[in-house]
């Protein structure tokens, strides 16, 4: 599956959204935890699973741009 395109829910046809929960350190589908605890949405569980690495990378890039 292309990571840039969200999968569609088989029942509703709506895009599936995946999140990384900072409280439980796990990938979750849709809104299982409070939005203040979530990173995302991401188009797939695989992409959501790399949310912390992506955030670290983005923070490093931002910091280097500020120097």
JSON list of N, CA, C and O in Angstrom, two decimals, residues 4-52:
[
{"chain": "A", "resi": 4, "resn": "UNK", "atom": "N", "xyz": [1.18, 7.28, 1.27]},
{"chain": "A", "resi": 4, "resn": "UNK", "atom": "CA", "xyz": [0.60, 8.61, 1.13]},
{"chain": "A", "resi": 4, "resn": "UNK", "atom": "C", "xyz": [-0.92, 8.58, 1.01]},
{"chain": "A", "resi": 4, "resn": "UNK", "atom": "O", "xyz": [-1.57, 9.61, 1.03]},
{"chain": "A", "resi": 5, "resn": "UNK", "atom": "N", "xyz": [-1.48, 7.40, 0.86]},
{"chain": "A", "resi": 5, "resn": "UNK", "atom": "CA", "xyz": [-2.92, 7.28, 0.66]},
{"chain": "A", "resi": 5, "resn": "UNK", "atom": "C", "xyz": [-3.50, 6.42, 1.77]},
{"chain": "A", "resi": 5, "resn": "UNK", "atom": "O", "xyz": [-3.06, 5.31, 2.00]},
{"chain": "A", "resi": 6, "resn": "UNK", "atom": "N", "xyz": [-4.51, 6.96, 2.46]},
{"chain": "A", "resi": 6, "resn": "UNK", "atom": "CA", "xyz": [-5.12, 6.21, 3.55]},
{"chain": "A", "resi": 6, "resn": "UNK", "atom": "C", "xyz": [-5.97, 5.08, 3.01]},
{"chain": "A", "resi": 6, "resn": "UNK", "atom": "O", "xyz": [-6.62, 5.20, 1.98]},
{"chain": "A", "resi": 7, "resn": "UNK", "atom": "N", "xyz": [-5.98, 3.96, 3.72]},
{"chain": "A", "resi": 7, "resn": "UNK", "atom": "CA", "xyz": [-6.87, 2.85, 3.38]},
{"chain": "A", "resi": 7, "resn": "UNK", "atom": "C", "xyz": [-8.30, 3.25, 3.72]},
{"chain": "A", "resi": 7, "resn": "UNK", "atom": "O", "xyz": [-8.53, 4.08, 4.60]},
{"chain": "A", "resi": 8, "resn": "UNK", "atom": "N", "xyz": [-9.24, 2.65, 3.03]},
{"chain": "A", "resi": 8, "resn": "UNK", "atom": "CA", "xyz": [-10.65, 2.95, 3.30]},
{"chain": "A", "resi": 8, "resn": "UNK", "atom": "C", "xyz": [-11.24, 1.88, 4.19]},
{"chain": "A", "resi": 8, "resn": "UNK", "atom": "O", "xyz": [-10.94, 0.69, 4.06]},
{"chain": "A", "resi": 9, "resn": "UNK", "atom": "N", "xyz": [-12.09, 2.31, 5.10]},
{"chain": "A", "resi": 9, "resn": "UNK", "atom": "CA", "xyz": [-12.80, 1.39, 5.98]},
{"chain": "A", "resi": 9, "resn": "UNK", "atom": "C", "xyz": [-13.74, 0.55, 5.13]},
{"chain": "A", "resi": 9, "resn": "UNK", "atom": "O", "xyz": [-14.48, 1.08, 4.30]},
{"chain": "A", "resi": 10, "resn": "UNK", "atom": "N", "xyz": [-13.73, -0.76, 5.32]},
{"chain": "A", "resi": 10, "resn": "UNK", "atom": "CA", "xyz": [-14.56, -1.66, 4.53]},
{"chain": "A", "resi": 10, "resn": "UNK", "atom": "C", "xyz": [-16.04, -1.48, 4.74]},
{"chain": "A", "resi": 10, "resn": "UNK", "atom": "O", "xyz": [-16.84, -1.77, 3.86]},
{"chain": "A", "resi": 11, "resn": "UNK", "atom": "N", "xyz": [-16.46, -0.99, 5.91]},
{"chain": "A", "resi": 11, "resn": "UNK", "atom": "CA", "xyz": [-17.88, -0.83, 6.20]},
{"chain": "A", "resi": 11, "resn": "UNK", "atom": "C", "xyz": [-18.42, 0.53, 5.79]},
{"chain": "A", "resi": 11, "resn": "UNK", "atom": "O", "xyz": [-19.49, 0.63, 5.21]},
{"chain": "A", "resi": 12, "resn": "UNK", "atom": "N", "xyz": [-17.67, 1.59, 6.10]},
{"chain": "A", "resi": 12, "resn": "UNK", "atom": "CA", "xyz": [-18.18, 2.94, 5.85]},
{"chain": "A", "resi": 12, "resn": "UNK", "atom": "C", "xyz": [-17.61, 3.58, 4.60]},
{"chain": "A", "resi": 12, "resn": "UNK", "atom": "O", "xyz": [-18.17, 4.54, 4.09]},
{"chain": "A", "resi": 13, "resn": "UNK", "atom": "N", "xyz": [-16.48, 3.09, 4.13]},
{"chain": "A", "resi": 13, "resn": "UNK", "atom": "CA", "xyz": [-15.83, 3.71, 2.98]},
{"chain": "A", "resi": 13, "resn": "UNK", "atom": "C", "xyz": [-15.04, 4.95, 3.36]},
{"chain": "A", "resi": 13, "resn": "UNK", "atom": "O", "xyz": [-14.44, 5.59, 2.52]},
{"chain": "A", "resi": 14, "resn": "UNK", "atom": "N", "xyz": [-15.02, 5.30, 4.65]},
{"chain": "A", "resi": 14, "resn": "UNK", "atom": "CA", "xyz": [-14.28, 6.46, 5.12]},
{"chain": "A", "resi": 14, "resn": "UNK", "atom": "C", "xyz": [-12.81, 6.11, 5.26]},
{"chain": "A", "resi": 14, "resn": "UNK", "atom": "O", "xyz": [-12.46, 4.96, 5.50]},
{"chain": "A", "resi": 15, "resn": "UNK", "atom": "N", "xyz": [-11.94, 7.09, 5.11]},
{"chain": "A", "resi": 15, "resn": "UNK", "atom": "CA", "xyz": [-10.51, 6.81, 5.29]},
{"chain": "A", "resi": 15, "resn": "UNK", "atom": "C", "xyz": [-10.22, 6.35, 6.71]},
{"chain": "A", "resi": 15, "resn": "UNK", "atom": "O", "xyz": [-10.79, 6.86, 7.67]},
{"chain": "A", "resi": 16, "resn": "UNK", "atom": "N", "xyz": [-9.36, 5.36, 6.84]},
{"chain": "A", "resi": 16, "resn": "UNK", "atom": "CA", "xyz": [-8.90, 4.92, 8.15]},
{"chain": "A", "resi": 16, "resn": "UNK", "atom": "C", "xyz": [-7.80, 5.87, 8.59]},
{"chain": "A", "resi": 16, "resn": "UNK", "atom": "O", "xyz": [-6.93, 6.24, 7.80]},
{"chain": "A", "resi": 17, "resn": "UNK", "atom": "N", "xyz": [-7.84, 6.26, 9.83]},
{"chain": "A", "resi": 17, "resn": "UNK", "atom": "CA", "xyz": [-6.78, 7.11, 10.37]},
{"chain": "A", "resi": 17, "resn": "UNK", "atom": "C", "xyz": [-6.07, 6.35, 11.48]},
{"chain": "A", "resi": 17, "resn": "UNK", "atom": "O", "xyz": [-6.69, 5.70, 12.31]},
{"chain": "A", "resi": 18, "resn": "UNK", "atom": "N", "xyz": [-4.76, 6.45, 11.47]},
{"chain": "A", "resi": 18, "resn": "UNK", "atom": "CA", "xyz": [-3.93, 5.77, 12.45]},
{"chain": "A", "resi": 18, "resn": "UNK", "atom": "C", "xyz": [-3.17, 6.80, 13.25]},
{"chain": "A", "resi": 18, "resn": "UNK", "atom": "O", "xyz": [-2.76, 7.84, 12.72]},
{"chain": "A", "resi": 19, "resn": "UNK", "atom": "N", "xyz": [-2.96, 6.51, 14.53]},
{"chain": "A", "resi": 19, "resn": "UNK", "atom": "CA", "xyz": [-2.29, 7.43, 15.44]},
{"chain": "A", "resi": 19, "resn": "UNK", "atom": "C", "xyz": [-1.26, 6.66, 16.26]},
{"chain": "A", "resi": 19, "resn": "UNK", "atom": "O", "xyz": [-1.36, 5.45, 16.43]},
{"chain": "A", "resi": 20, "resn": "UNK", "atom": "N", "xyz": [-0.30, 7.40, 16.82]},
{"chain": "A", "resi": 20, "resn": "UNK", "atom": "CA", "xyz": [0.60, 6.84, 17.80]},
{"chain": "A", "resi": 20, "resn": "UNK", "atom": "C", "xyz": [0.24, 7.46, 19.14]},
{"chain": "A", "resi": 20, "resn": "UNK", "atom": "O", "xyz": [0.23, 8.68, 19.29]},
{"chain": "A", "resi": 21, "resn": "UNK", "atom": "N", "xyz": [-0.10, 6.61, 20.12]},
{"chain": "A", "resi": 21, "resn": "UNK", "atom": "CA", "xyz": [-0.50, 7.08, 21.44]},
{"chain": "A", "resi": 21, "resn": "UNK", "atom": "C", "xyz": [0.74, 7.25, 22.31]},
{"chain": "A", "resi": 21, "resn": "UNK", "atom": "O", "xyz": [1.50, 6.30, 22.52]},
{"chain": "A", "resi": 22, "resn": "UNK", "atom": "N", "xyz": [0.94, 8.47, 22.81]},
{"chain": "A", "resi": 22, "resn": "UNK", "atom": "CA", "xyz": [2.08, 8.76, 23.66]},
{"chain": "A", "resi": 22, "resn": "UNK", "atom": "C", "xyz": [1.91, 8.19, 25.06]},
{"chain": "A", "resi": 22, "resn": "UNK", "atom": "O", "xyz": [2.91, 7.95, 25.76]},
{"chain": "A", "resi": 23, "resn": "UNK", "atom": "N", "xyz": [0.69, 7.96, 25.49]},
{"chain": "A", "resi": 23, "resn": "UNK", "atom": "CA", "xyz": [0.44, 7.38, 26.82]},
{"chain": "A", "resi": 23, "resn": "UNK", "atom": "C", "xyz": [0.75, 5.89, 26.85]},
{"chain": "A", "resi": 23, "resn": "UNK", "atom": "O", "xyz": [1.34, 5.38, 27.80]},
{"chain": "A", "resi": 24, "resn": "UNK", "atom": "N", "xyz": [0.33, 5.17, 25.81]},
{"chain": "A", "resi": 24, "resn": "UNK", "atom": "CA", "xyz": [0.46, 3.72, 25.78]},
{"chain": "A", "resi": 24, "resn": "UNK", "atom": "C", "xyz": [1.61, 3.22, 24.91]},
{"chain": "A", "resi": 24, "resn": "UNK", "atom": "O", "xyz": [1.88, 2.02, 24.87]},
{"chain": "A", "resi": 25, "resn": "UNK", "atom": "N", "xyz": [2.25, 4.14, 24.17]},
{"chain": "A", "resi": 25, "resn": "UNK", "atom": "CA", "xyz": [3.36, 3.81, 23.26]},
{"chain": "A", "resi": 25, "resn": "UNK", "atom": "C", "xyz": [2.96, 2.69, 22.30]},
{"chain": "A", "resi": 25, "resn": "UNK", "atom": "O", "xyz": [3.64, 1.66, 22.18]},
{"chain": "A", "resi": 26, "resn": "UNK", "atom": "N", "xyz": [1.82, 2.92, 21.64]},
{"chain": "A", "resi": 26, "resn": "UNK", "atom": "CA", "xyz": [1.35, 1.94, 20.66]},
{"chain": "A", "resi": 26, "resn": "UNK", "atom": "C", "xyz": [0.60, 2.65, 19.54]},
{"chain": "A", "resi": 26, "resn": "UNK", "atom": "O", "xyz": [0.14, 3.79, 19.68]},
{"chain": "A", "resi": 27, "resn": "UNK", "atom": "N", "xyz": [0.47, 1.95, 18.44]},
{"chain": "A", "resi": 27, "resn": "UNK", "atom": "CA", "xyz": [-0.31, 2.43, 17.30]},
{"chain": "A", "resi": 27, "resn": "UNK", "atom": "C", "xyz": [-1.78, 2.12, 17.57]},
{"chain": "A", "resi": 27, "resn": "UNK", "atom": "O", "xyz": [-2.11, 1.03, 18.03]},
{"chain": "A", "resi": 28, "resn": "UNK", "atom": "N", "xyz": [-2.64, 3.10, 17.28]},
{"chain": "A", "resi": 28, "resn": "UNK", "atom": "CA", "xyz": [-4.07, 2.93, 17.48]},
{"chain": "A", "resi": 28, "resn": "UNK", "atom": "C", "xyz": [-4.82, 3.40, 16.23]},
{"chain": "A", "resi": 28, "resn": "UNK", "atom": "O", "xyz": [-4.39, 4.32, 15.56]},
{"chain": "A", "resi": 29, "resn": "UNK", "atom": "N", "xyz": [-5.92, 2.74, 15.97]},
{"chain": "A", "resi": 29, "resn": "UNK", "atom": "CA", "xyz": [-6.76, 3.12, 14.83]},
{"chain": "A", "resi": 29, "resn": "UNK", "atom": "C", "xyz": [-7.84, 4.07, 15.34]},
{"chain": "A", "resi": 29, "resn": "UNK", "atom": "O", "xyz": [-8.48, 3.83, 16.35]},
{"chain": "A", "resi": 30, "resn": "UNK", "atom": "N", "xyz": [-8.03, 5.15, 14.60]},
{"chain": "A", "resi": 30, "resn": "UNK", "atom": "CA", "xyz": [-9.01, 6.17, 14.93]},
{"chain": "A", "resi": 30, "resn": "UNK", "atom": "C", "xyz": [-8.72, 6.75, 16.31]},
{"chain": "A", "resi": 30, "resn": "UNK", "atom": "O", "xyz": [-7.60, 6.76, 16.75]},
{"chain": "A", "resi": 31, "resn": "UNK", "atom": "N", "xyz": [-9.72, 7.29, 16.98]},
{"chain": "A", "resi": 31, "resn": "UNK", "atom": "CA", "xyz": [-9.51, 8.00, 18.24]},
{"chain": "A", "resi": 31, "resn": "UNK", "atom": "C", "xyz": [-9.87, 7.11, 19.43]},
{"chain": "A", "resi": 31, "resn": "UNK", "atom": "O", "xyz": [-10.97, 7.14, 19.94]},
{"chain": "A", "resi": 32, "resn": "UNK", "atom": "N", "xyz": [-8.91, 6.31, 19.89]},
{"chain": "A", "resi": 32, "resn": "UNK", "atom": "CA", "xyz": [-9.13, 5.45, 21.05]},
{"chain": "A", "resi": 32, "resn": "UNK", "atom": "C", "xyz": [-8.73, 6.15, 22.34]},
{"chain": "A", "resi": 32, "resn": "UNK", "atom": "O", "xyz": [-9.23, 5.80, 23.40]},
{"chain": "A", "resi": 33, "resn": "UNK", "atom": "N", "xyz": [-7.82, 7.09, 22.26]},
{"chain": "A", "resi": 33, "resn": "UNK", "atom": "CA", "xyz": [-7.34, 7.83, 23.42]},
{"chain": "A", "resi": 33, "resn": "UNK", "atom": "C", "xyz": [-7.60, 9.32, 23.20]},
{"chain": "A", "resi": 33, "resn": "UNK", "atom": "O", "xyz": [-7.90, 9.74, 22.09]},
{"chain": "A", "resi": 34, "resn": "UNK", "atom": "N", "xyz": [-7.46, 10.14, 24.25]},
{"chain": "A", "resi": 34, "resn": "UNK", "atom": "CA", "xyz": [-7.66, 11.58, 24.09]},
{"chain": "A", "resi": 34, "resn": "UNK", "atom": "C", "xyz": [-6.72, 12.15, 23.03]},
{"chain": "A", "resi": 34, "resn": "UNK", "atom": "O", "xyz": [-5.57, 11.75, 22.92]},
{"chain": "A", "resi": 35, "resn": "UNK", "atom": "N", "xyz": [-7.23, 13.07, 22.26]},
{"chain": "A", "resi": 35, "resn": "UNK", "atom": "CA", "xyz": [-6.46, 13.65, 21.16]},
{"chain": "A", "resi": 35, "resn": "UNK", "atom": "C", "xyz": [-5.17, 14.29, 21.65]},
{"chain": "A", "resi": 35, "resn": "UNK", "atom": "O", "xyz": [-4.18, 14.33, 20.92]},
{"chain": "A", "resi": 36, "resn": "UNK", "atom": "N", "xyz": [-5.12, 14.76, 22.89]},
{"chain": "A", "resi": 36, "resn": "UNK", "atom": "CA", "xyz": [-3.91, 15.37, 23.43]},
{"chain": "A", "resi": 36, "resn": "UNK", "atom": "C", "xyz": [-2.80, 14.35, 23.65]},
{"chain": "A", "resi": 36, "resn": "UNK", "atom": "O", "xyz": [-1.65, 14.74, 23.88]},
{"chain": "A", "resi": 37, "resn": "UNK", "atom": "N", "xyz": [-3.10, 13.07, 23.57]},
{"chain": "A", "resi": 37, "resn": "UNK", "atom": "CA", "xyz": [-2.11, 12.01, 23.75]},
{"chain": "A", "resi": 37, "resn": "UNK", "atom": "C", "xyz": [-1.66, 11.39, 22.44]},
{"chain": "A", "resi": 37, "resn": "UNK", "atom": "O", "xyz": [-0.89, 10.44, 22.45]},
{"chain": "A", "resi": 38, "resn": "UNK", "atom": "N", "xyz": [-2.15, 11.91, 21.31]},
{"chain": "A", "resi": 38, "resn": "UNK", "atom": "CA", "xyz": [-1.92, 11.27, 20.02]},
{"chain": "A", "resi": 38, "resn": "UNK", "atom": "C", "xyz": [-1.03, 12.07, 19.09]},
{"chain": "A", "resi": 38, "resn": "UNK", "atom": "O", "xyz": [-1.11, 13.30, 19.05]},
{"chain": "A", "resi": 39, "resn": "UNK", "atom": "N", "xyz": [-0.20, 11.36, 18.33]},
{"chain": "A", "resi": 39, "resn": "UNK", "atom": "CA", "xyz": [0.50, 11.93, 17.19]},
{"chain": "A", "resi": 39, "resn": "UNK", "atom": "C", "xyz": [-0.19, 11.40, 15.95]},
{"chain": "A", "resi": 39, "resn": "UNK", "atom": "O", "xyz": [-0.48, 10.21, 15.85]},
{"chain": "A", "resi": 40, "resn": "UNK", "atom": "N", "xyz": [-0.48, 12.26, 15.00]},
{"chain": "A", "resi": 40, "resn": "UNK", "atom": "CA", "xyz": [-1.14, 11.82, 13.78]},
{"chain": "A", "resi": 40, "resn": "UNK", "atom": "C", "xyz": [-2.22, 12.78, 13.38]},
{"chain": "A", "resi": 40, "resn": "UNK", "atom": "O", "xyz": [-2.32, 13.87, 13.94]},
{"chain": "A", "resi": 41, "resn": "UNK", "atom": "N", "xyz": [-3.02, 12.42, 12.44]},
{"chain": "A", "resi": 41, "resn": "UNK", "atom": "CA", "xyz": [-3.23, 11.09, 11.88]},
{"chain": "A", "resi": 41, "resn": "UNK", "atom": "C", "xyz": [-2.21, 10.73, 10.81]},
{"chain": "A", "resi": 41, "resn": "UNK", "atom": "O", "xyz": [-1.61, 11.58, 10.19]},
{"chain": "A", "resi": 42, "resn": "UNK", "atom": "N", "xyz": [-2.05, 9.42, 10.64]},
{"chain": "A", "resi": 42, "resn": "UNK", "atom": "CA", "xyz": [-1.18, 8.86, 9.62]},
{"chain": "A", "resi": 42, "resn": "UNK", "atom": "C", "xyz": [-2.01, 7.95, 8.72]},
{"chain": "A", "resi": 42, "resn": "UNK", "atom": "O", "xyz": [-3.04, 7.42, 9.14]},
{"chain": "A", "resi": 43, "resn": "UNK", "atom": "N", "xyz": [-1.56, 7.74, 7.48]},
{"chain": "A", "resi": 43, "resn": "UNK", "atom": "CA", "xyz": [-2.35, 6.96, 6.52]},
{"chain": "A", "resi": 43, "resn": "UNK", "atom": "C", "xyz": [-2.31, 5.45, 6.74]},
{"chain": "A", "resi": 43, "resn": "UNK", "atom": "O", "xyz": [-3.13, 4.74, 6.18]},
{"chain": "A", "resi": 44, "resn": "UNK", "atom": "N", "xyz": [-1.36, 4.97, 7.55]},
{"chain": "A", "resi": 44, "resn": "UNK", "atom": "CA", "xyz": [-1.28, 3.52, 7.78]},
{"chain": "A", "resi": 44, "resn": "UNK", "atom": "C", "xyz": [-0.70, 3.26, 9.16]},
{"chain": "A", "resi": 44, "resn": "UNK", "atom": "O", "xyz": [-0.04, 4.13, 9.76]},
{"chain": "A", "resi": 45, "resn": "UNK", "atom": "N", "xyz": [-0.92, 2.05, 9.65]},
{"chain": "A", "resi": 45, "resn": "UNK", "atom": "CA", "xyz": [-0.35, 1.65, 10.93]},
{"chain": "A", "resi": 45, "resn": "UNK", "atom": "C", "xyz": [1.17, 1.64, 10.88]},
{"chain": "A", "resi": 45, "resn": "UNK", "atom": "O", "xyz": [1.84, 2.01, 11.85]},
{"chain": "A", "resi": 46, "resn": "UNK", "atom": "N", "xyz": [1.72, 1.24, 9.76]},
{"chain": "A", "resi": 46, "resn": "UNK", "atom": "CA", "xyz": [3.17, 1.20, 9.61]},
{"chain": "A", "resi": 46, "resn": "UNK", "atom": "C", "xyz": [3.78, 2.59, 9.75]},
{"chain": "A", "resi": 46, "resn": "UNK", "atom": "O", "xyz": [4.77, 2.77, 10.46]},
{"chain": "A", "resi": 47, "resn": "UNK", "atom": "N", "xyz": [3.20, 3.57, 9.10]},
{"chain": "A", "resi": 47, "resn": "UNK", "atom": "CA", "xyz": [3.71, 4.94, 9.20]},
{"chain": "A", "resi": 47, "resn": "UNK", "atom": "C", "xyz": [3.54, 5.46, 10.62]},
{"chain": "A", "resi": 47, "resn": "UNK", "atom": "O", "xyz": [4.44, 6.09, 11.18]},
{"chain": "A", "resi": 48, "resn": "UNK", "atom": "N", "xyz": [2.41, 5.18, 11.25]},
{"chain": "A", "resi": 48, "resn": "UNK", "atom": "CA", "xyz": [2.18, 5.62, 12.63]},
{"chain": "A", "resi": 48, "resn": "UNK", "atom": "C", "xyz": [3.19, 5.00, 13.58]},
{"chain": "A", "resi": 48, "resn": "UNK", "atom": "O", "xyz": [3.61, 5.63, 14.56]},
{"chain": "A", "resi": 49, "resn": "UNK", "atom": "N", "xyz": [3.63, 3.80, 13.29]},
{"chain": "A", "resi": 49, "resn": "UNK", "atom": "CA", "xyz": [4.62, 3.12, 14.12]},
{"chain": "A", "resi": 49, "resn": "UNK", "atom": "C", "xyz": [5.97, 3.80, 14.14]},
{"chain": "A", "resi": 49, "resn": "UNK", "atom": "O", "xyz": [6.79, 3.57, 15.03]},
{"chain": "A", "resi": 50, "resn": "UNK", "atom": "N", "xyz": [6.22, 4.66, 13.17]},
{"chain": "A", "resi": 50, "resn": "UNK", "atom": "CA", "xyz": [7.48, 5.39, 13.09]},
{"chain": "A", "resi": 50, "resn": "UNK", "atom": "C", "xyz": [7.30, 6.85, 13.50]},
{"chain": "A", "resi": 50, "resn": "UNK", "atom": "O", "xyz": [8.16, 7.69, 13.22]},
{"chain": "A", "resi": 51, "resn": "UNK", "atom": "N", "xyz": [6.23, 7.17, 14.19]},
{"chain": "A", "resi": 51, "resn": "UNK", "atom": "CA", "xyz": [5.91, 8.55, 14.54]},
{"chain": "A", "resi": 51, "resn": "UNK", "atom": "C", "xyz": [6.98, 9.20, 15.41]},
{"chain": "A", "resi": 51, "resn": "UNK", "atom": "O", "xyz": [7.33, 10.36, 15.20]},
{"chain": "A", "resi": 52, "resn": "UNK", "atom": "N", "xyz": [7.49, 8.47, 16.39]},
{"chain": "A", "resi": 52, "resn": "UNK", "atom": "CA", "xyz": [8.50, 9.07, 17.27]},
{"chain": "A", "resi": 52, "resn": "UNK", "atom": "C", "xyz": [9.80, 9.35, 16.53]},
{"chain": "A", "resi": 52, "resn": "UNK", "atom": "O", "xyz": [10.41, 10.40, 16.72]}
]
